[in-house]
Amino acid sequence: MSDVLLDIKNLKTHFYTETGHVTAVNGVSFNVKKGEIVGVVGESGCGKSVMSQTILRLFEEGTVEYEGEINFNGRNLLKLNKRQINKVRGNDISMIFQDPLSTLNPVHTVGRQIAESIILHQNASKKEAEEKAIELLRLVGIPSPEKRAKEYPHNLSGGMRQRAMIAVALACRPKLLIADEPTTALDVTIQAQILDLMNNLNEELDMGIIFITHDLGVVADLCSRVVVMYLGEIVEEASIEELFDRPLHPYTQGLIKSIPQLDGDRSAMLHTIEGTVPPLTRVPKGCRFAARCPFADEKCVASAPPVTEYTATQKVKCWHFEKILKNQEGIADVHTYS
Amino acid sequence: MSTLTLESSNEQKIESKETLLEIKNVKKFFPVKKSLLQFNKEQTYVQAVNDVSFSILKGETYGLVGESGCGKSTTGRTLLKLIEPTEGEAIYNGKDIFKLSGQELRKVRQDIQMVFQDPYSSLNPRKRIGKTLEEPLVIHNIGTPKERTEIVMEILSKVGLQLEHYFRYPHEFSGGQRQRIGLARALILNPKLLIMDEPVSALDVSIQSQILNLLKTLQSDFDLSYLFISHDMSVIRHVSDRIGVMYLGKLVEEAPTDELFANPLHPYTQALLSAVPVPKSGAKKERIILEGELPSPMNPPSGCVFHTRCPFAMDRCKMEVPMKKEIANGHHIACHLYDK
Ligand SMILES: Nc1ncnc2c1ncn2[C@@H]1O[C@H](COP(=O)(O)OP(=O)(O)O)[C@@H](O)[C@H]1O
Ligand SMILES: Nc1ncnc2c1ncn2[C@@H]1O[C@H](COP(=O)(O)OP(=O)(O)O)[C@@H](O)[C@H]1O
Ligand code: SF4
Ligand code: SF4
Ligand SMILES: [Mg+2]
Ligand SMILES: [Mg+2]
């Protein structure tokens, strides 16, 4: 398993707020291999951002408590001291967000921000760093990079800013890039440009990417493997083919069926998932999806299901997935043979 | 070029419908504020909507799609004179809405209601939902207090809320429920047309599908027409009978939904469609990646506004504005490639 870059085991993130204690990430386990793009999907509030920020321990100490393991390069990131984790943040793992202005420094030119990171991490001279910064801007598809390097973030358009942020994130040559909904605020034609860029960078730099999104279309486009989150837990993990061709968890199935497809039947009603996600302060005792699940029974309400490894690449957290699958295949058979 | 085929049943359906609202050559230019130093400079404008024409038929859903800043919201708001139009006409019941004021305009605004992406911002946080919903009835002097409460209760159940929600405050509702309230408020005066500006864009897919289904039910229950504004191609396809595609203030293509998706003709529509990521395995497809960036609507390109990014641009595209023309039943396009 030497090709595993990041290995997360039973990760929990607890917040202690004025109103009490919530567990936003509750026992998450998955890994990312070298040069692999893993998608994290789920609806808003399911813990995608908290999980990804936990990897870099970005929350203010004192209000938060982490449990479990985040193994990276043979070390558990949760065990590192401040200085050590800072080094990982700058050197090995980079993060990009939906809003580039939250990461870009408004008072420095784009070129300077990249150059500084290069000087810091690659032992380069100022002149070398400036040249490399321009190279990076070109790599992320910014036209006339010599000129753009001298501009401030707020002078760039949305798409260009996103690219500039990616360039800054790449400046330290990270082994892992965590991208938290970087295309969500962008128009589809600009999103297409950024997804293309991500694909190319992944190939050229052999960099692992965790790509967080609520858009299953983006996942299908970019990732080779996906984890699906619901209310702080991973309910399913699968390869892209498994996820779309044979989703096992009722939540995954519901999500996929709820999307209006470009070739769907327009006159038909869309599939819906009844109800809404409960707040973290009222997490159900048994299966967290039980209140919304069409297959829930007493067992589901009483106790949380274990994670079952269905194939080498597909895992599911559901008591009844085999029964559900059999029924669905049965129905499919009837359709095929009748 | 591919040939056009339209199902005859589809054709019939479109032909036989009456026009509810006809939008003719509408323009909305926002003057750009000049700084003190620019006092002697010529006034410049954001050309948000530039010569847009289309009709909404009775009982149909007309979808307006395009990327942010192309003028969808401005079009929607201008129609109700929520912002003053620069030019053009909006003919409703034989009259131009843009020329109406006072009582007559109020009557039109009773018939044509708006629904926004986030109704929360326009709800009074200190008022119970029921009271907020009764307000339009009070203003229009409809019914006794008891009858008003009954009307509100009925609307609440129509949009899938419970009677007890009448007594709740806005902050007690989830995103999906708030959009149901937005719909309830729009429906309370028995309108003919809803202009919906990105009504499901802030919602997660599982909630989005609940609302989209509700919109279908309400449309037939209340005999409604919709102008549905969205940047989401899959959503707009699902709800619309006909679709208009906007780019930089212009309507570049218009067609019945199935026709548009089977046979997109404008280079911009083609690029837009190819950019939509498909949630299926093995769906990685050839995307048409548009070069360059969206030009500023303050200084849109000459000729065809798309020529700076169009893969097929010709010399004449830089000079001549392409006119909207019908090249098949109901399929309109503004592009020189299709000039005879
Ligand atoms: N600093 C915090 N303190 C307490 N709760 C938080 C904090 N940050 C996020 N949460 C809660 O954790 C849950 C997961 O949030 P988030 O990870 O942002 O979801 P997602 O990114 O999937 O939309 C939410 O219920 C959110 O309210
Ligand atoms: N009140 C306003 N003043 C000046 N410019 C505006 C105003 N409202 C919208 N615009 C501009 O008009 C253009 C069209 O905007 P809008 O109609 O909101 O587009 P869309 O809804 O398609 O995203 C944009 O360039 C926008 O910045
Ligand atoms: S464990 Fe039960 S409630 Fe949970 S997803 Fe499976 S069937 Fe549904
Ligand atoms: S008119 Fe010319 S530039 Fe415009 S879309 Fe058609 S081919 Fe392209
Ligand atoms: Mg998030
Ligand atoms: Mg808008």
Short mmCIF file of N, CA, C and O in Angstrom, two decimals, chain B residues 228-303:
data_model
loop_
_atom_site.label_atom_id
_atom_site.label_comp_id
_atom_site.label_asym_id
_atom_site.label_seq_id
_atom_site.Cartn_x
_atom_site.Cartn_y
_atom_site.Cartn_z
N PHE B 228 -39.43 31.21 -16.55
CA PHE B 228 -38.52 30.54 -15.62
C PHE B 228 -37.08 30.91 -15.98
O PHE B 228 -36.58 30.56 -17.05
N ILE B 229 -36.44 31.66 -15.09
CA ILE B 229 -35.08 32.13 -15.34
C ILE B 229 -34.10 31.24 -14.59
O ILE B 229 -34.27 31.00 -13.40
N SER B 230 -33.08 30.73 -15.29
CA SER B 230 -32.10 29.88 -14.62
C SER B 230 -30.80 29.87 -15.40
O SER B 230 -30.78 30.11 -16.60
N HIS B 231 -29.72 29.58 -14.70
CA HIS B 231 -28.45 29.41 -15.41
C HIS B 231 -28.18 27.90 -15.60
O HIS B 231 -27.21 27.53 -16.21
N ASP B 232 -29.07 27.06 -15.10
CA ASP B 232 -28.84 25.62 -15.08
C ASP B 232 -29.55 24.93 -16.25
O ASP B 232 -30.78 24.87 -16.31
N MET B 233 -28.76 24.41 -17.17
CA MET B 233 -29.29 23.83 -18.39
C MET B 233 -30.22 22.64 -18.13
O MET B 233 -31.23 22.47 -18.80
N SER B 234 -29.85 21.79 -17.15
CA SER B 234 -30.66 20.59 -16.90
C SER B 234 -32.00 20.97 -16.30
O SER B 234 -33.04 20.41 -16.65
N VAL B 235 -31.98 21.94 -15.39
CA VAL B 235 -33.22 22.38 -14.76
C VAL B 235 -34.12 23.06 -15.80
O VAL B 235 -35.31 22.76 -15.90
N ILE B 236 -33.53 23.93 -16.59
CA ILE B 236 -34.33 24.68 -17.57
C ILE B 236 -34.94 23.72 -18.59
O ILE B 236 -36.07 23.87 -19.03
N ARG B 237 -34.19 22.69 -18.94
CA ARG B 237 -34.73 21.70 -19.89
C ARG B 237 -35.92 20.98 -19.28
O ARG B 237 -36.92 20.74 -19.94
N HIS B 238 -35.77 20.62 -18.00
CA HIS B 238 -36.84 19.85 -17.36
C HIS B 238 -38.16 20.63 -17.28
O HIS B 238 -39.22 20.06 -17.46
N VAL B 239 -38.08 21.92 -17.02
CA VAL B 239 -39.33 22.67 -16.78
C VAL B 239 -39.91 23.35 -18.01
O VAL B 239 -41.10 23.64 -18.03
N SER B 240 -39.10 23.66 -19.01
CA SER B 240 -39.55 24.59 -20.05
C SER B 240 -40.20 23.90 -21.24
O SER B 240 -39.82 22.80 -21.63
N ASP B 241 -41.18 24.61 -21.84
CA ASP B 241 -41.74 24.20 -23.12
C ASP B 241 -40.92 24.79 -24.26
O ASP B 241 -40.68 24.17 -25.28
N ARG B 242 -40.56 26.06 -24.05
CA ARG B 242 -39.68 26.72 -25.02
C ARG B 242 -38.58 27.42 -24.24
O ARG B 242 -38.76 27.76 -23.08
N ILE B 243 -37.46 27.63 -24.91
CA ILE B 243 -36.30 28.21 -24.22
C ILE B 243 -35.68 29.32 -25.06
O ILE B 243 -35.57 29.19 -26.28
N GLY B 244 -35.31 30.40 -24.39
CA GLY B 244 -34.53 31.45 -25.03
C GLY B 244 -33.15 31.48 -24.39
O GLY B 244 -33.03 31.43 -23.18
N VAL B 245 -32.12 31.53 -25.23
CA VAL B 245 -30.74 31.55 -24.73
C VAL B 245 -30.20 32.97 -24.85
O VAL B 245 -30.25 33.56 -25.94
N MET B 246 -29.72 33.51 -23.75
CA MET B 246 -29.18 34.87 -23.77
C MET B 246 -27.67 34.88 -23.65
O MET B 246 -27.08 34.04 -22.98
N TYR B 247 -27.06 35.86 -24.31
CA TYR B 247 -25.62 36.11 -24.17
C TYR B 247 -25.41 37.61 -24.25
O TYR B 247 -25.83 38.25 -25.22
N LEU B 248 -24.81 38.16 -23.25
CA LEU B 248 -24.44 39.58 -23.23
C LEU B 248 -25.59 40.51 -23.67
O LEU B 248 -25.44 41.34 -24.55
N GLY B 249 -26.74 40.33 -23.05
CA GLY B 249 -27.87 41.22 -23.30
C GLY B 249 -28.70 40.88 -24.52
O GLY B 249 -29.70 41.55 -24.80
N LYS B 250 -28.27 39.87 -25.27
CA LYS B 250 -28.99 39.52 -26.51
C LYS B 250 -29.62 38.14 -26.38
O LYS B 250 -29.04 37.24 -25.76
N LEU B 251 -30.79 37.98 -27.03
CA LEU B 251 -31.38 36.65 -27.15
C LEU B 251 -30.78 36.04 -28.42
O LEU B 251 -31.06 36.51 -29.51
N VAL B 252 -29.93 35.02 -28.28
CA VAL B 252 -29.22 34.53 -29.47
C VAL B 252 -29.93 33.35 -30.13
O VAL B 252 -29.75 33.10 -31.32
N GLU B 253 -30.71 32.61 -29.34
CA GLU B 253 -31.42 31.47 -29.93
C GLU B 253 -32.69 31.21 -29.15
O GLU B 253 -32.74 31.44 -27.94
N GLU B 254 -33.71 30.74 -29.86
CA GLU B 254 -34.97 30.39 -29.19
C GLU B 254 -35.58 29.20 -29.91
O GLU B 254 -35.63 29.18 -31.14
N ALA B 255 -36.02 28.20 -29.13
CA ALA B 255 -36.62 27.03 -29.77
C ALA B 255 -37.43 26.23 -28.77
O ALA B 255 -37.23 26.37 -27.55
N PRO B 256 -38.37 25.40 -29.26
CA PRO B 256 -39.03 24.46 -28.35
C PRO B 256 -37.95 23.59 -27.70
O PRO B 256 -36.94 23.27 -28.35
N THR B 257 -38.17 23.20 -26.46
CA THR B 257 -37.12 22.56 -25.67
C THR B 257 -36.45 21.37 -26.34
O THR B 257 -35.22 21.32 -26.46
N ASP B 258 -37.25 20.40 -26.79
CA ASP B 258 -36.65 19.20 -27.36
C ASP B 258 -35.83 19.53 -28.60
O ASP B 258 -34.77 18.98 -28.85
N GLU B 259 -36.37 20.46 -29.37
CA GLU B 259 -35.67 20.90 -30.58
C GLU B 259 -34.33 21.55 -30.22
O GLU B 259 -33.29 21.24 -30.82
N LEU B 260 -34.34 22.40 -29.20
CA LEU B 260 -33.11 23.11 -28.83
C LEU B 260 -32.02 22.13 -28.40
O LEU B 260 -30.85 22.27 -28.77
N PHE B 261 -32.41 21.12 -27.63
CA PHE B 261 -31.41 20.19 -27.12
C PHE B 261 -30.97 19.17 -28.18
O PHE B 261 -29.84 18.69 -28.16
N ALA B 262 -31.89 18.85 -29.10
CA ALA B 262 -31.52 17.90 -30.14
C ALA B 262 -30.71 18.61 -31.22
O ALA B 262 -29.89 18.00 -31.90
N ASN B 263 -30.93 19.89 -31.35
CA ASN B 263 -30.42 20.60 -32.51
C ASN B 263 -29.98 22.02 -32.17
O ASN B 263 -30.48 22.97 -32.75
N PRO B 264 -29.07 22.17 -31.23
CA PRO B 264 -28.64 23.53 -30.89
C PRO B 264 -27.87 24.10 -32.08
O PRO B 264 -26.99 23.44 -32.61
N LEU B 265 -28.22 25.30 -32.51
CA LEU B 265 -27.62 25.82 -33.73
C LEU B 265 -26.65 26.97 -33.49
O LEU B 265 -25.67 27.12 -34.19
N HIS B 266 -26.94 27.79 -32.50
CA HIS B 266 -26.05 28.93 -32.26
C HIS B 266 -24.75 28.43 -31.63
O HIS B 266 -24.79 27.60 -30.71
N PRO B 267 -23.61 28.91 -32.11
CA PRO B 267 -22.33 28.45 -31.55
C PRO B 267 -22.25 28.64 -30.03
O PRO B 267 -21.63 27.82 -29.35
N TYR B 268 -22.89 29.66 -29.51
CA TYR B 268 -22.85 29.84 -28.06
C TYR B 268 -23.68 28.77 -27.35
O TYR B 268 -23.24 28.17 -26.37
N THR B 269 -24.87 28.49 -27.87
CA THR B 269 -25.70 27.43 -27.28
C THR B 269 -24.95 26.11 -27.31
O THR B 269 -24.98 25.34 -26.34
N GLN B 270 -24.28 25.84 -28.42
CA GLN B 270 -23.54 24.58 -28.54
C GLN B 270 -22.45 24.48 -27.46
O GLN B 270 -22.30 23.44 -26.82
N ALA B 271 -21.74 25.59 -27.25
CA ALA B 271 -20.67 25.59 -26.24
C ALA B 271 -21.26 25.42 -24.84
O ALA B 271 -20.76 24.66 -24.02
N LEU B 272 -22.35 26.13 -24.60
CA LEU B 272 -22.99 26.09 -23.29
C LEU B 272 -23.44 24.65 -22.97
O LEU B 272 -23.19 24.12 -21.89
N LEU B 273 -24.08 24.02 -23.95
CA LEU B 273 -24.56 22.65 -23.74
C LEU B 273 -23.40 21.68 -23.55
O LEU B 273 -23.46 20.78 -22.70
N SER B 274 -22.35 21.86 -24.30
CA SER B 274 -21.24 20.91 -24.21
C SER B 274 -20.50 21.06 -22.89
O SER B 274 -19.80 20.16 -22.46
N ALA B 275 -20.65 22.20 -22.23
CA ALA B 275 -19.93 22.45 -20.98
C ALA B 275 -20.62 21.83 -19.77
O ALA B 275 -20.03 21.73 -18.71
N VAL B 276 -21.88 21.42 -19.93
CA VAL B 276 -22.62 20.88 -18.79
C VAL B 276 -22.08 19.50 -18.43
O VAL B 276 -22.09 18.59 -19.25
N PRO B 277 -21.56 19.33 -17.21
CA PRO B 277 -21.07 18.01 -16.83
C PRO B 277 -22.23 17.05 -16.60
O PRO B 277 -23.21 17.40 -15.94
N VAL B 278 -22.12 15.85 -17.17
CA VAL B 278 -23.22 14.90 -17.11
C VAL B 278 -23.01 13.89 -15.98
O VAL B 278 -21.98 13.24 -15.92
N PRO B 279 -23.97 13.78 -15.07
CA PRO B 279 -23.82 12.85 -13.95
C PRO B 279 -24.05 11.40 -14.35
O PRO B 279 -25.05 10.78 -13.99
N LYS B 280 -23.12 10.83 -15.11
CA LYS B 280 -23.21 9.43 -15.54
C LYS B 280 -21.80 8.92 -15.70
O LYS B 280 -20.89 9.71 -15.94
N SER B 281 -21.64 7.60 -15.60
CA SER B 281 -20.30 7.07 -15.81
C SER B 281 -20.02 7.02 -17.31
O SER B 281 -20.93 6.86 -18.12
N GLY B 282 -18.76 7.19 -17.64
CA GLY B 282 -18.37 7.15 -19.05
C GLY B 282 -18.95 8.28 -19.87
O GLY B 282 -19.06 8.20 -21.07
N ALA B 283 -19.34 9.36 -19.17
CA ALA B 283 -19.98 10.46 -19.88
C ALA B 283 -18.99 11.55 -20.25
O ALA B 283 -19.36 12.56 -20.81
N LYS B 284 -17.72 11.34 -19.93
CA LYS B 284 -16.72 12.36 -20.28
C LYS B 284 -16.85 12.65 -21.76
O LYS B 284 -16.77 11.76 -22.59
N LYS B 285 -17.10 13.91 -22.08
CA LYS B 285 -17.37 14.19 -23.48
C LYS B 285 -16.48 15.31 -23.98
O LYS B 285 -15.83 15.98 -23.20
N GLU B 286 -16.45 15.46 -25.27
CA GLU B 286 -15.70 16.55 -25.87
C GLU B 286 -16.38 17.85 -25.52
O GLU B 286 -17.53 18.08 -25.86
N ARG B 287 -15.68 18.68 -24.79
CA ARG B 287 -16.26 19.97 -24.47
C ARG B 287 -15.74 21.00 -25.45
O ARG B 287 -14.58 20.96 -25.85
N ILE B 288 -16.63 21.92 -25.83
CA ILE B 288 -16.17 23.07 -26.59
C ILE B 288 -15.72 24.08 -25.56
O ILE B 288 -16.54 24.61 -24.81
N ILE B 289 -14.41 24.26 -25.42
CA ILE B 289 -13.91 25.21 -24.44
C ILE B 289 -13.88 26.59 -25.10
O ILE B 289 -13.19 26.79 -26.10
N LEU B 290 -14.67 27.50 -24.55
CA LEU B 290 -14.69 28.85 -25.11
C LEU B 290 -13.42 29.58 -24.71
O LEU B 290 -13.04 29.59 -23.55
N GLU B 291 -12.78 30.19 -25.66
CA GLU B 291 -11.57 30.96 -25.37
C GLU B 291 -11.98 32.32 -24.82
O GLU B 291 -13.08 32.80 -25.05
N GLY B 292 -11.06 32.91 -24.09
CA GLY B 292 -11.26 34.30 -23.67
C GLY B 292 -12.32 34.45 -22.62
O GLY B 292 -12.84 33.49 -22.06
N GLU B 293 -12.64 35.69 -22.36
CA GLU B 293 -13.56 36.00 -21.27
C GLU B 293 -14.77 36.75 -21.80
O GLU B 293 -14.75 37.30 -22.89
N LEU B 294 -15.78 36.78 -20.95
CA LEU B 294 -16.98 37.52 -21.28
C LEU B 294 -16.62 39.01 -21.40
O LEU B 294 -16.06 39.59 -20.48
N PRO B 295 -16.95 39.64 -22.56
CA PRO B 295 -16.65 41.07 -22.68
C PRO B 295 -17.53 41.88 -21.74
O PRO B 295 -18.54 41.39 -21.23
N SER B 296 -17.14 43.11 -21.50
CA SER B 296 -17.92 43.97 -20.62
C SER B 296 -19.20 44.44 -21.31
O SER B 296 -19.16 44.86 -22.46
N PRO B 297 -20.32 44.37 -20.60
CA PRO B 297 -21.57 44.86 -21.20
C PRO B 297 -21.57 46.38 -21.34
O PRO B 297 -22.48 46.96 -21.91
N MET B 298 -20.55 47.05 -20.80
CA MET B 298 -20.44 48.50 -20.98
C MET B 298 -19.91 48.82 -22.35
O MET B 298 -20.12 49.90 -22.87
N ASN B 299 -19.18 47.84 -22.90
CA ASN B 299 -18.55 48.07 -24.19
C ASN B 299 -18.62 46.78 -24.98
O ASN B 299 -17.61 46.17 -25.30
N PRO B 300 -19.85 46.34 -25.31
CA PRO B 300 -19.98 45.03 -25.97
C PRO B 300 -19.35 45.06 -27.37
O PRO B 300 -19.28 46.12 -27.98
N PRO B 301 -18.89 43.90 -27.85
CA PRO B 301 -18.26 43.84 -29.17
C PRO B 301 -19.21 44.33 -30.26
O PRO B 301 -20.44 44.18 -30.13
N SER B 302 -18.64 44.87 -31.32
CA SER B 302 -19.45 45.32 -32.45
C SER B 302 -20.02 44.10 -33.17
O SER B 302 -19.59 42.98 -32.93
N GLY B 303 -20.95 44.33 -34.06
CA GLY B 303 -21.52 43.24 -34.85
C GLY B 303 -22.17 42.20 -33.96
O GLY B 303 -22.98 42.53 -33.10
#
